[in-house]
PDB file of C-alpha atoms in Angstrom:
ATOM      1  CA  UNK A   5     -42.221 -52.118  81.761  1.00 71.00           C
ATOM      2  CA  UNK A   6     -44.001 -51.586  85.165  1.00 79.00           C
ATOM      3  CA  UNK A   7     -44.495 -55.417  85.442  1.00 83.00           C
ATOM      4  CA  UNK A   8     -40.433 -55.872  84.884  1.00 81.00           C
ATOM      5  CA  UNK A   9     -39.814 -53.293  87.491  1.00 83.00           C
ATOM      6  CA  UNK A  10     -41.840 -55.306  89.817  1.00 84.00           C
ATOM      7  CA  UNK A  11     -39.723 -58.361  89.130  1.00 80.00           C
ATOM      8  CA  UNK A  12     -36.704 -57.107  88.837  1.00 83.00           C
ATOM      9  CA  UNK A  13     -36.835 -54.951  92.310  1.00 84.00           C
ATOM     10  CA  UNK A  14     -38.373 -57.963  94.351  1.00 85.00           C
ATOM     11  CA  UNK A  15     -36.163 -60.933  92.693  1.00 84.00           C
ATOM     12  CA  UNK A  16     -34.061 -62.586  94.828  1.00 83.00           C
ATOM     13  CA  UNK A  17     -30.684 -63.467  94.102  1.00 84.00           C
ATOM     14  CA  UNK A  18     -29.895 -66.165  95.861  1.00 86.00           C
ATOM     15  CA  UNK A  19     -29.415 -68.391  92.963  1.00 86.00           C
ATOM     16  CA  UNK A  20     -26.623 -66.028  91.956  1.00 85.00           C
ATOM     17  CA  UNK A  21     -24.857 -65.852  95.196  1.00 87.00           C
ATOM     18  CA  UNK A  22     -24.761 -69.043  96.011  1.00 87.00           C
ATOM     19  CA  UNK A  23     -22.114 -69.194  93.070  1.00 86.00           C
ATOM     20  CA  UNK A  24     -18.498 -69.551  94.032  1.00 86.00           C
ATOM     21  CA  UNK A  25     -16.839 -68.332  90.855  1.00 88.00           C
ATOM     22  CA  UNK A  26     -17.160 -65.478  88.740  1.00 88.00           C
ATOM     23  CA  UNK A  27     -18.265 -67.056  85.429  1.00 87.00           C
ATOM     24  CA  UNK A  28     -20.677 -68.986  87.520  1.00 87.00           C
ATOM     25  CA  UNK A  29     -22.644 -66.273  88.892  1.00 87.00           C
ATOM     26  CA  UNK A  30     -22.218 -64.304  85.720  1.00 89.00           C
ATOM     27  CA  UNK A  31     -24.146 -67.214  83.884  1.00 88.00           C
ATOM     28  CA  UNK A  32     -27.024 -67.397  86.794  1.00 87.00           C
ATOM     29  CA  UNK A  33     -27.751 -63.337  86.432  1.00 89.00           C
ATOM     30  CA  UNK A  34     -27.685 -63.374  82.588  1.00 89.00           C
ATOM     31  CA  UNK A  35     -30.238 -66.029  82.386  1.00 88.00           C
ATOM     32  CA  UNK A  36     -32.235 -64.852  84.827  1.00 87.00           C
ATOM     33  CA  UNK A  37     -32.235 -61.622  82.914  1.00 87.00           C
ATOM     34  CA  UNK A  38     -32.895 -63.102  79.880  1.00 89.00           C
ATOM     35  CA  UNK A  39     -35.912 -65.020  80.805  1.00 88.00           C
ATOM     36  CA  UNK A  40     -37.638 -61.762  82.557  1.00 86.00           C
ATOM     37  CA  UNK A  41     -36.765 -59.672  79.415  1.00 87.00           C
ATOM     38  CA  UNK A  42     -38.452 -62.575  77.094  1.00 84.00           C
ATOM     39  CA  UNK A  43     -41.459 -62.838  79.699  1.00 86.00           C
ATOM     40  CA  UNK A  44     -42.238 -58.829  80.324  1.00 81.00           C
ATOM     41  CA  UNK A  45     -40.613 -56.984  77.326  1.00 79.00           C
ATOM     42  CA  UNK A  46     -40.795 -59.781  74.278  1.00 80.00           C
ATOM     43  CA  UNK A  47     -40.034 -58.612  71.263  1.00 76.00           C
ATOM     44  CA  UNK A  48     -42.945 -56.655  68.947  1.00 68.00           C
ATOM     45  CA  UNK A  49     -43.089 -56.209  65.293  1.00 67.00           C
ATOM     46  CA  UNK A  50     -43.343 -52.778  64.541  1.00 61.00           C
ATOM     47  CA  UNK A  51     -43.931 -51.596  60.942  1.00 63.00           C
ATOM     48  CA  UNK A  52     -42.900 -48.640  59.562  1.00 59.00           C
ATOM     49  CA  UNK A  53     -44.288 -46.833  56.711  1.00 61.00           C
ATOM     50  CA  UNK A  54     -42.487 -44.974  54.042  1.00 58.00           C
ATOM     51  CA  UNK A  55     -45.574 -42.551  54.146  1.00 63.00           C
ATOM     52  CA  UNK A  56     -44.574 -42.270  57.794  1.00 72.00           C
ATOM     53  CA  UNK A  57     -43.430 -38.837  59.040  1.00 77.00           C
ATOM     54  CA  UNK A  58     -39.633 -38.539  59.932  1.00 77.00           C
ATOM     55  CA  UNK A  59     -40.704 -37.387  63.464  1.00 79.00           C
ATOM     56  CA  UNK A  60     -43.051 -40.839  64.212  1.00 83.00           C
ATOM     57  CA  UNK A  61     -41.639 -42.978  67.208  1.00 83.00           C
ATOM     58  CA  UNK A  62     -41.872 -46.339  68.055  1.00 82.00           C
ATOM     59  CA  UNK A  63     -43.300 -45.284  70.966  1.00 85.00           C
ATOM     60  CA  UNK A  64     -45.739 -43.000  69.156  1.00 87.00           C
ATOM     61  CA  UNK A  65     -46.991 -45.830  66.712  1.00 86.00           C
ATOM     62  CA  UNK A  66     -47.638 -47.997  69.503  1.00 86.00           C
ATOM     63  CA  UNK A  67     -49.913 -45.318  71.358  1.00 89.00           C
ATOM     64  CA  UNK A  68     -51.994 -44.877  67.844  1.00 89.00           C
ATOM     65  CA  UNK A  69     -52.351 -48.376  67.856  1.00 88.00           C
ATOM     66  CA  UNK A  70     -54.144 -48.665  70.983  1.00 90.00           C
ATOM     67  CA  UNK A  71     -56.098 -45.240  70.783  1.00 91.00           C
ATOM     68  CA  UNK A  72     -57.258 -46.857  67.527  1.00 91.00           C
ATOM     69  CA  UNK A  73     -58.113 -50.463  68.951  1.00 91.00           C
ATOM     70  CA  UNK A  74     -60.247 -48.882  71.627  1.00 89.00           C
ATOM     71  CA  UNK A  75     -61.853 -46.496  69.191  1.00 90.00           C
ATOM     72  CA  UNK A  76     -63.119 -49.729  67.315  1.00 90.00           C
ATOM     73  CA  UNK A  77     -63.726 -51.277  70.382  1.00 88.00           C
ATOM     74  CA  UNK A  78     -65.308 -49.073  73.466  1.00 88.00           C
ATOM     75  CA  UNK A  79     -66.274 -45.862  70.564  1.00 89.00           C
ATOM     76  CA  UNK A  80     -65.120 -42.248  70.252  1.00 86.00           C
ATOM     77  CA  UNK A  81     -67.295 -41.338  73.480  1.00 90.00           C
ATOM     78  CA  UNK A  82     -65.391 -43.846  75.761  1.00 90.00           C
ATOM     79  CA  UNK A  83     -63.221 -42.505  78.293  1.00 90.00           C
ATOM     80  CA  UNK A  84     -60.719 -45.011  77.098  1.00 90.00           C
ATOM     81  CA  UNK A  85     -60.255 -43.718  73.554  1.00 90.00           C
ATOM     82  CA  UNK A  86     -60.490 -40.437  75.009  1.00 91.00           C
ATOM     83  CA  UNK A  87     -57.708 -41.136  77.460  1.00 91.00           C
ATOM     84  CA  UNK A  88     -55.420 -42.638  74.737  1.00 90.00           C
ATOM     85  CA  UNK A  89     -56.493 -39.702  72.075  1.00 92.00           C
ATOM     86  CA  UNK A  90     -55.086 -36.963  74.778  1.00 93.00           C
ATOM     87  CA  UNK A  91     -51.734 -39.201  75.070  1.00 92.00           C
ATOM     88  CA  UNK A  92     -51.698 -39.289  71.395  1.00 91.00           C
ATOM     89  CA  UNK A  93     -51.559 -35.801  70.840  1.00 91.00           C
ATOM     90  CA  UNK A  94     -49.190 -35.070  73.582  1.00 91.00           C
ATOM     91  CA  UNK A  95     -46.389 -37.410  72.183  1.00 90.00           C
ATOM     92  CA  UNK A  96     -47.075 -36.047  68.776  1.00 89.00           C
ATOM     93  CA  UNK A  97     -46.140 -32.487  70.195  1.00 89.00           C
ATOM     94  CA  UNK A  98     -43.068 -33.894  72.445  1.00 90.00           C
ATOM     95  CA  UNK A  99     -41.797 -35.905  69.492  1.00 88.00           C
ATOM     96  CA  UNK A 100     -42.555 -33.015  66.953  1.00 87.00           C
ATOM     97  CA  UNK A 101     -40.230 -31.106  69.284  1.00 88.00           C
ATOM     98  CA  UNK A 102     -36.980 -33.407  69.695  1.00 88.00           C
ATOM     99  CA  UNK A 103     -37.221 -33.576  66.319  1.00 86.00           C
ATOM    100  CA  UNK A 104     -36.653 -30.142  65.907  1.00 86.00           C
ATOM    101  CA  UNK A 105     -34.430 -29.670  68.287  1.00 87.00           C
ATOM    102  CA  UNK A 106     -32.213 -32.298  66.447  1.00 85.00           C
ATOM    103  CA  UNK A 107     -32.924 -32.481  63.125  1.00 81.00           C
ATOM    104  CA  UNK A 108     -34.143 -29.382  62.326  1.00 84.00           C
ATOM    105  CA  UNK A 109     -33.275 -26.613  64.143  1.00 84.00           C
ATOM    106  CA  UNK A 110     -29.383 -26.105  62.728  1.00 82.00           C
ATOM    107  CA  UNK A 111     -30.644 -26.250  59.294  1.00 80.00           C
ATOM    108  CA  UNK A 112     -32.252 -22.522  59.795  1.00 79.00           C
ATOM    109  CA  UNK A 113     -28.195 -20.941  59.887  1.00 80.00           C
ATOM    110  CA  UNK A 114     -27.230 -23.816  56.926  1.00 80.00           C
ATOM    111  CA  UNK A 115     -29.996 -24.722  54.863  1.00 78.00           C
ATOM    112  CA  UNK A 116     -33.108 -22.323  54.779  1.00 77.00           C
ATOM    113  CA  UNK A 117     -34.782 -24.054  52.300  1.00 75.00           C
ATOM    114  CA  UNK A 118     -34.595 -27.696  53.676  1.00 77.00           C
ATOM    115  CA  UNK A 119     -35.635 -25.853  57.202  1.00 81.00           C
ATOM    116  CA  UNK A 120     -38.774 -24.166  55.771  1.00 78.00           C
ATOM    117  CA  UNK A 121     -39.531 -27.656  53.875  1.00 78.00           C
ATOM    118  CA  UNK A 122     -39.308 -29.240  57.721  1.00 79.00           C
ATOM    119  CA  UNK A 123     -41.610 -26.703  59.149  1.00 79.00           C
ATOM    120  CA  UNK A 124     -44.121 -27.210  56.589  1.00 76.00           C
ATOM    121  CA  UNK A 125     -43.893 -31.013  57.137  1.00 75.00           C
ATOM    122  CA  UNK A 126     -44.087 -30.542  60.951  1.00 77.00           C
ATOM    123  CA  UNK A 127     -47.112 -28.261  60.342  1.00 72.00           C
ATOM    124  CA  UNK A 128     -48.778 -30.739  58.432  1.00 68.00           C
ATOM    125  CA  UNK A 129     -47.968 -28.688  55.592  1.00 57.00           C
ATOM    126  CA  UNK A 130     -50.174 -25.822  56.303  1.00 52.00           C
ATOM    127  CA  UNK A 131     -48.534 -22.907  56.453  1.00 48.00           C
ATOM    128  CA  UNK A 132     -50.098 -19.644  57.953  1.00 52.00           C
ATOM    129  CA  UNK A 133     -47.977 -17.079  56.933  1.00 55.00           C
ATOM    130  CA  UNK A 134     -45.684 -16.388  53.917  1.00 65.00           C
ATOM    131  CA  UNK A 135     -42.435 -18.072  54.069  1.00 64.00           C
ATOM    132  CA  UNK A 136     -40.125 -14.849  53.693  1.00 67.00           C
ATOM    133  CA  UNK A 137     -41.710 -13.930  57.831  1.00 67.00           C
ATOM    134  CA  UNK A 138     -39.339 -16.473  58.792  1.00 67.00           C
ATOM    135  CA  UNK A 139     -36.608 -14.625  57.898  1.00 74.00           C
ATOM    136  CA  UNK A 140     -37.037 -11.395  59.580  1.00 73.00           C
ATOM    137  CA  UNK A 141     -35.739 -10.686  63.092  1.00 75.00           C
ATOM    138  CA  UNK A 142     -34.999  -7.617  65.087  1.00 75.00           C
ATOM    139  CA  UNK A 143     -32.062  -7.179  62.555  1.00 79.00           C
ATOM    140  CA  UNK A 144     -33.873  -7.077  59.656  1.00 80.00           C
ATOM    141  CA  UNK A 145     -37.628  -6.187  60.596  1.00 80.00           C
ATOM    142  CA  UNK A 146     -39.513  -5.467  57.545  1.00 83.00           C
ATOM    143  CA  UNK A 147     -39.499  -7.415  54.208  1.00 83.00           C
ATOM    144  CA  UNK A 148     -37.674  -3.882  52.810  1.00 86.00           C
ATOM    145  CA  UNK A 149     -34.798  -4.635  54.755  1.00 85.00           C
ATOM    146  CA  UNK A 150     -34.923  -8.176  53.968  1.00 85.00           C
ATOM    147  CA  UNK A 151     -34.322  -7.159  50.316  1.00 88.00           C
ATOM    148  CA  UNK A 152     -31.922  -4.457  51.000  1.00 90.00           C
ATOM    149  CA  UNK A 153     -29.563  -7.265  52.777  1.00 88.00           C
ATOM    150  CA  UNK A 154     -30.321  -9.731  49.895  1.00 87.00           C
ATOM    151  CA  UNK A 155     -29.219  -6.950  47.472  1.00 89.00           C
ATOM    152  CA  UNK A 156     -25.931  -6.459  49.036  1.00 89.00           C
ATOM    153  CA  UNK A 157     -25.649  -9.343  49.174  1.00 88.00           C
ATOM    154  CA  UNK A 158     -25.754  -9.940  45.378  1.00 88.00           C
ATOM    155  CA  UNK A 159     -23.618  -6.779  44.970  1.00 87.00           C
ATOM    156  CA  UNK A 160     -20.733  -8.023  47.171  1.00 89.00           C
ATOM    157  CA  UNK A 161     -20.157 -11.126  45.195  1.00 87.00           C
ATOM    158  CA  UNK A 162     -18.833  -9.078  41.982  1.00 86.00           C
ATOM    159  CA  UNK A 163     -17.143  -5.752  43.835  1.00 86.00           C
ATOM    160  CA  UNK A 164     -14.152  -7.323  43.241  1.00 88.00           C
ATOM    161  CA  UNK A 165     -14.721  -7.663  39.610  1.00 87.00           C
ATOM    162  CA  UNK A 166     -12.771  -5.142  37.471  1.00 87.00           C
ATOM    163  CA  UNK A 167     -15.355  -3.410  35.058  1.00 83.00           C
ATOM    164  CA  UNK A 168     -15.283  -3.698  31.346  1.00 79.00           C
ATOM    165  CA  UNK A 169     -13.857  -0.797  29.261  1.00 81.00           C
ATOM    166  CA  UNK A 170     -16.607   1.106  27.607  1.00 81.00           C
ATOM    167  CA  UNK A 171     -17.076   0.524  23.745  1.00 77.00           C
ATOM    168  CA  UNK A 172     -14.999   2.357  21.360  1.00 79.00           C
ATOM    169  CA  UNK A 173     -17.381   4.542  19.201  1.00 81.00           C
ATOM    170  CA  UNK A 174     -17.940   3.572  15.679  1.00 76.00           C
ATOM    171  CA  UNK A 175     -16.241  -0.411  16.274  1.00 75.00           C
ATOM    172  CA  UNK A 176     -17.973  -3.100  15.097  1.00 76.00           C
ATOM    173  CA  UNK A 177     -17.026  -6.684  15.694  1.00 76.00           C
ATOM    174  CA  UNK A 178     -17.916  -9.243  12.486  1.00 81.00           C
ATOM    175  CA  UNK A 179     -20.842 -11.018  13.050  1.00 82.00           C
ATOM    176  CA  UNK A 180     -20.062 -15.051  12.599  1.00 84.00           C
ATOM    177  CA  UNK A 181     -21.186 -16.896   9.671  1.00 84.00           C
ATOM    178  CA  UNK A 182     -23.672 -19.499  10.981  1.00 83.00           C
ATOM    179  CA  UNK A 183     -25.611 -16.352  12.679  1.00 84.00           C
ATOM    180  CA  UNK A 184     -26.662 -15.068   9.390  1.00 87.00           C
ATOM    181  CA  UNK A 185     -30.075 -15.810   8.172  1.00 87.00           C
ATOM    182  CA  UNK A 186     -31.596 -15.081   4.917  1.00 88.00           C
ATOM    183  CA  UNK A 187     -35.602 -14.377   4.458  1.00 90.00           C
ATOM    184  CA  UNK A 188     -36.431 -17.504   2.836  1.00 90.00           C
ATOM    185  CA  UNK A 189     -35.027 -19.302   5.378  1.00 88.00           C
ATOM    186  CA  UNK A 190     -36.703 -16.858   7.939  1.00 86.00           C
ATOM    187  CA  UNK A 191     -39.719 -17.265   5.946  1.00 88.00           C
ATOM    188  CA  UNK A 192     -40.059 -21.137   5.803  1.00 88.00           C
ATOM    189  CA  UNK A 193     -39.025 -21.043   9.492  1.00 84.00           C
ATOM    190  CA  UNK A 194     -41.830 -18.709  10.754  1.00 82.00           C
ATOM    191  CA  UNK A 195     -44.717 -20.778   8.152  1.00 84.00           C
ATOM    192  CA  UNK A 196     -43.447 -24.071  10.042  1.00 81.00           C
ATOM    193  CA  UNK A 197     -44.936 -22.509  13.600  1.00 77.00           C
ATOM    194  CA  UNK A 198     -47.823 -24.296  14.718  1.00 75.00           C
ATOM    195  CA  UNK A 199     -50.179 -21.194  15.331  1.00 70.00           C
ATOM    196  CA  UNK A 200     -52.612 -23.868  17.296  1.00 71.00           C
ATOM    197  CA  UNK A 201     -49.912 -23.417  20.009  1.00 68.00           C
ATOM    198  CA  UNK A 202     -50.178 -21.012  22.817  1.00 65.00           C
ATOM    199  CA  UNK A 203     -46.935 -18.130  23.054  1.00 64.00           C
ATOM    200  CA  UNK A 204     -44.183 -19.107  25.315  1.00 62.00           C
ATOM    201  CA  UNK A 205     -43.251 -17.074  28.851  1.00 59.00           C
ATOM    202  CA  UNK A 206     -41.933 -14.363  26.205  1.00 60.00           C
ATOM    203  CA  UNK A 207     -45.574 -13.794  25.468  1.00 63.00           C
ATOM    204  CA  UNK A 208     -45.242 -13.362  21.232  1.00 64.00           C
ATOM    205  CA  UNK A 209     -47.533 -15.007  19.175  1.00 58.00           C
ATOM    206  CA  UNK A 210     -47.129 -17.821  17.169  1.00 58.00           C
ATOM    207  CA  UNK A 211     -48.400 -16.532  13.800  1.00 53.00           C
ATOM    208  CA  UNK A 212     -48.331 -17.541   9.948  1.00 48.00           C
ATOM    209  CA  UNK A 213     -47.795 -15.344   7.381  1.00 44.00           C
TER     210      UNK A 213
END
């Protein structure tokens, strides 16, 4: 970039003036451009890794690339690698930051979850504190709180509801058909549990008479 600065701020442009018509010395610039942009900023493959971060420049492989080449090269005690290692790490902070600023930061009002998942990732996926910190403010300071607002929360959604009558005393509704169960077939059912098999999350055993 510094060497097409150079050219392009001590170029002359006589070529272009010397043009009388419009088209003419619209031709002349372009392909004087064209030629300067194909001899100081060619095209480079870049490759991009799925494994890649969302946050990962261009700009940002490119610098890993060379503060790996002169690791391999001039060695971790080098003032080269040491030079491109401190330029590393301060484009992973800026970029880690316009990231969040627009990617991530709206999520916090919209999506919580997808926001804490981006934090984590921007972390590096260590975490130093429990997730439910992020949530408190000056509004709601203490994890009590927290819960208080999450419970009226819950409570709002049915205060609308009108609430069932109470049960009439002595009423019994029939109980279907295909509910019944005789002991046989509660018997056979219960001897076909495999007792080798640890209980469920309703902790009961799985036992054989």
């Amino acid at each position: 970039m510094r060497e097409f600065g150079s050219w392009i701020t001590q170029q002359s442009w006589q070529s272009v003036f010397d043009q009388s018509l419009i088209r003419d010395k619209y031709e002349a610039f372009t392909d004087l451009l064209i030629t300067a942009i194909d001899i100081y900023l060619p095209m480079r493959k870049i490759k991009q890794a799925s494994a890649d971060k969302a946050w990962i420049t261009v700009k940002l492989k490119s610098l890993i690339a060379r503060r790996q080449a002169a690791l391999h090269r001039f060695g971790k005690e080098s003032g080269v690698f040491k030079r491109y290692r401190n330029i590393v790490q301060y484009e992973c902070s800026i970029a880690k930051k316009c990231y969040y600023t627009n990617k991530v930061a709206a999520l916090k009002s919209t999506n919580i979850k997808r926001w804490w998942s981006e934090i984590k990732s921007l972390q590096g996926g260590r975490v130093s504190s429990p997730w439910h910190l992020q949530l408190l403010s000056d509004q709601c300071p203490t994890v009590e709180h927290l819960a208080e607002q999450f419970n009226q929360f819950l409570g709002s959604l049915t205060e609308s509801f009108t609430p069932l009558p109470p049960p009439v005393p002595g009423l019994f509704f029939p109980t279907p058909s295909e509910f019944l169960i005789d002991d046989v077939t509660a018997f056979k059912a219960l001897c076909a549990v495999k007792t080798n098999k640890s209980s469920g999350p309703d902790s009961l055993w799985n036992l054989r008479r």
